Amino acid sequence: MTGIVVLGAGGRAGRAVTAEALARGRTVTAVVRDPARYPDLGAEGVTVVQGDVLDAGTVARVAAGHAGAVHAVSPFSGPEEAVGSVDPRFFVRAADALLDGLGAAGVSRLVAVGLGANLLGADGRMVLDDPVAFPPPLRPFALAHTAGLHRLRERADGPVDWVMLTPAGFLEHDGPRTGRYRVGGERLPGVGGAGSDGRGEPWLSYADLAVAVVDEIETPAWHRTRVSVFNVRGREEDDRQGHGVSGRRRGK
C-alpha cells in the first residue's frame, strides 16, 4: 500500500502534505467537504473525494486500502470566519470518528496536525491561557483543538497508532522546504526544552511540516503521543533529516 489519505486536503497543511507525498512517489486521496470548491487539487496521483471527518463511516470508506491517514481538517476555511462560534466538540467528534473509522478500515496509522496554542509557555501555562500572547477571540477554537488532543489521549489503547505533530514557533505560509526539522515536547522552544540554546528563533514552514508528517507515515517514530515540530534559524544541524530522529521515542 503506497497511498495516503489526507483529510482537510484543501487547507495549507493538507496541500503541503499532498505535495510532499506526491514527491515521494505516493498516491493521495484528497478528502474535502465540497470537491467543487477545489478544482485545483486534481493532479496526477491525486484522487479528490467528498468526505466528512465527523462521520466514522465516511472515514472508513475513504481510508480503506491506504498506508496511513492525515488529519489536517479545520472547521473554518479562513481567519475571517467567526472562529469564536466553533463547536467546542468539533475536534473531539473528529477524533472519535477517525479512530473508529480507521479502525474499521484496518488503517493503523494516523498523523494529526496540532495547534501551538496548547503548548506550554515559560510560565507553565498553555499559550492559549495568556491573553497577551494569544488573541482572546481565538481562544474558543484553541480550546476545541485542545479537547481533541485530550480525546486522542483518552483513547490511546485502541488499534490506531496516532501521533499529533504540533508546529512550534512561527509557521511560514511560503517558507522553503529545507527537509529538516527538530522534534520537541510539550513546551515551546526556548523555554527549557529543545531549541533553548539561544542560537535562533523557532519557526517552521508548511513544507517542512509536511516532511515531518509524511515521515511519520513512512517511518513512525512517535506513538500515541503529541510532539512539537520546529526549526531554529541560524542552525544547520537540525535533529531529523529524512528518516532519522533525535530524542526519546514513545513505544506502542
XYZ file of C-alpha atoms in Angstrom:
252
model
C 0.000 0.000 0.000
C 1.504 3.322 -1.065
C -1.443 5.659 -0.779
C -2.082 8.269 1.898
C -5.500 9.690 2.656
C -5.399 13.387 3.586
C -8.478 14.734 5.326
C -8.588 18.511 5.008
C -6.577 18.428 1.789
C -7.838 21.851 0.706
C -6.078 23.758 3.504
C -2.472 24.938 3.667
C -1.255 21.965 5.700
C -3.240 19.474 3.639
C -1.934 20.868 0.369
C 1.641 20.778 1.627
C 1.279 17.164 2.768
C -0.238 16.204 -0.572
C 2.672 17.790 -2.452
C 5.259 16.090 -0.234
C 3.608 12.683 -0.586
C 3.455 13.002 -4.372
C 7.125 13.996 -4.485
C 7.938 10.734 -2.706
C 6.056 8.692 -5.271
C 2.935 8.094 -3.211
C -0.640 8.455 -4.340
C -3.019 10.655 -2.353
C -6.731 10.536 -1.717
C -7.580 14.177 -1.010
C -10.680 14.437 1.174
C -12.610 17.726 1.267
C -16.131 18.719 2.230
C -17.004 20.057 -1.233
C -14.794 18.922 -4.150
C -16.345 21.557 -6.443
C -14.585 24.248 -4.379
C -11.157 22.737 -5.034
C -10.771 22.134 -8.782
C -7.045 22.854 -8.482
C -6.439 19.838 -6.224
C -6.721 17.407 -9.091
C -3.321 16.243 -10.313
C -1.623 13.050 -11.416
C -1.602 10.741 -8.424
C -4.364 12.622 -6.581
C -7.959 11.457 -6.244
C -10.281 14.127 -4.834
C -13.293 12.811 -2.911
C -16.014 14.232 -0.717
C -15.840 13.301 2.931
C -16.781 14.313 6.447
C -14.197 13.915 9.221
C -17.046 13.788 11.744
C -18.554 10.627 10.247
C -16.853 7.321 11.048
C -18.498 5.578 8.097
C -17.137 8.178 5.693
C -13.681 7.893 7.228
C -13.730 4.110 6.848
C -14.829 4.395 3.224
C -12.220 6.917 2.083
C -9.378 5.412 4.120
C -9.706 1.755 3.207
C -6.605 0.383 1.495
C -4.300 3.261 2.426
C -0.985 3.112 4.252
C -1.945 5.900 6.637
C -4.188 8.879 7.236
C -3.517 12.561 7.874
C -5.916 14.765 9.835
C -5.471 18.377 8.734
C -9.109 19.440 8.987
C -10.287 22.774 10.330
C -13.964 23.733 10.658
C -13.088 27.101 9.097
C -11.575 27.983 5.741
C -10.050 31.303 6.758
C -9.387 33.702 9.640
C -12.177 35.998 8.524
C -14.765 33.474 9.661
C -16.335 33.577 13.110
C -13.881 31.260 14.837
C -15.491 32.069 18.170
C -18.588 30.153 17.058
C -16.746 26.855 16.670
C -18.456 23.762 18.018
C -16.436 23.110 21.215
C -16.667 19.375 20.498
C -15.669 19.520 16.829
C -12.206 18.056 17.325
C -13.470 15.562 19.907
C -16.037 14.306 17.434
C -13.370 14.227 14.724
C -11.026 12.196 16.935
C -13.761 9.656 17.666
C -14.766 9.355 14.004
C -11.158 8.987 12.888
C -10.255 6.349 15.459
C -13.447 4.393 14.831
C -13.386 4.750 11.047
C -9.699 3.977 10.607
C -10.004 1.023 12.948
C -12.892 -0.352 10.891
C -10.909 0.163 7.668
C -7.809 -1.555 9.035
C -5.672 1.580 8.692
C -3.418 1.630 11.731
C -1.526 4.924 11.365
C -2.942 8.425 11.930
C -0.915 11.640 11.888
C -2.799 14.701 13.140
C -1.684 18.312 12.748
C -1.787 20.096 16.094
C -2.051 23.685 17.300
C 0.793 25.542 19.015
C -1.641 27.389 21.286
C -1.817 24.405 23.633
C 1.929 24.105 24.082
C 3.294 25.381 27.397
C 4.932 28.781 27.704
C 7.645 29.978 30.078
C 5.180 30.282 32.974
C 3.979 26.698 32.574
C 0.598 27.785 31.237
C -0.714 26.909 27.814
C -0.166 29.717 25.336
C -3.923 29.997 24.850
C -4.298 31.000 28.518
C -2.073 34.055 28.068
C -4.189 36.944 26.684
C -1.036 38.860 25.759
C 0.485 36.041 23.719
C -2.748 34.683 22.272
C -5.745 36.700 20.966
C -8.759 36.067 23.244
C -11.207 35.846 20.285
C -9.332 32.767 19.048
C -9.431 31.029 22.425
C -12.641 29.002 21.787
C -11.059 27.498 18.679
C -7.867 26.686 20.599
C -9.853 25.100 23.423
C -11.758 22.954 20.933
C -8.467 21.841 19.385
C -7.102 21.006 22.844
C -10.180 18.930 23.647
C -9.484 16.873 20.517
C -5.956 16.166 21.734
C -7.334 15.073 25.101
C -9.743 12.687 23.341
C -6.904 11.063 21.400
C -5.039 10.561 24.656
C -8.126 9.105 26.356
C -8.392 6.512 23.579
C -4.692 5.713 23.359
C -5.181 1.967 23.806
C -7.154 1.448 20.609
C -5.950 -0.220 17.386
C -4.967 3.052 15.672
C -1.415 4.212 16.320
C -1.692 8.014 16.266
C 0.672 10.918 16.690
C -0.055 14.645 16.779
C 2.616 16.915 15.301
C 2.293 20.443 16.662
C 4.067 23.290 14.859
C 6.014 25.303 17.435
C 7.147 28.794 16.559
C 6.266 30.978 13.603
C 4.572 28.975 10.835
C 5.556 30.378 7.438
C 2.988 30.059 4.678
C 5.502 30.335 1.843
C 8.623 29.246 3.693
C 11.171 26.994 1.991
C 11.376 23.234 2.185
C 14.648 22.551 3.982
C 13.899 18.861 4.548
C 14.958 19.335 8.186
C 13.107 19.776 11.455
C 13.559 19.333 15.168
C 11.253 17.425 17.500
C 10.414 18.741 20.966
C 7.996 18.143 23.783
C 5.156 19.995 25.460
C 6.976 23.313 25.902
C 7.597 25.987 23.335
C 11.176 26.006 22.068
C 13.317 28.385 24.082
C 11.582 27.853 27.445
C 13.621 24.999 28.822
C 13.034 22.411 26.150
C 14.528 21.598 22.768
C 15.731 24.658 20.916
C 16.528 26.636 24.075
C 20.165 27.163 23.103
C 19.689 30.796 22.141
C 21.008 30.207 18.636
C 17.930 31.395 16.756
C 14.188 31.833 16.705
C 11.906 28.807 16.251
C 9.969 28.649 13.005
C 8.538 26.085 10.607
C 7.422 26.193 7.007
C 4.348 24.328 5.859
C 6.652 22.397 3.525
C 8.802 21.150 6.413
C 5.703 20.385 8.484
C 4.668 18.181 5.561
C 8.078 16.477 5.586
C 7.544 15.597 9.249
C 4.000 14.366 8.611
C 4.936 12.061 5.743
C 7.996 10.824 7.664
C 5.652 9.747 10.453
C 3.535 7.810 7.956
C 6.515 6.118 6.324
C 8.776 5.524 9.341
C 6.800 6.090 12.546
C 8.975 7.356 15.385
C 6.355 8.573 17.874
C 3.383 6.601 19.050
C 0.155 7.650 20.761
C 1.581 10.979 21.854
C 1.914 14.642 20.889
C 5.248 16.217 19.961
C 6.214 19.673 18.767
C 7.980 20.222 15.462
C 10.089 23.246 14.540
C 13.286 24.599 13.043
C 15.706 27.134 14.520
C 17.011 29.991 12.400
C 20.767 30.014 12.039
C 21.068 26.345 12.964
C 22.191 23.943 10.247
C 22.311 20.613 12.063
C 18.628 20.054 12.739
C 17.802 16.845 14.520
C 15.786 14.975 11.946
C 16.641 14.884 8.250
C 14.881 12.432 6.011
C 14.158 9.488 8.267
C 16.367 9.947 11.350
C 15.034 11.275 14.644
C 16.571 12.532 17.852
C 15.223 12.330 21.351
C 13.262 9.684 23.181
C 10.710 7.688 21.255
C 7.442 6.652 22.793
C 6.786 2.948 22.304
C 3.486 1.388 21.392
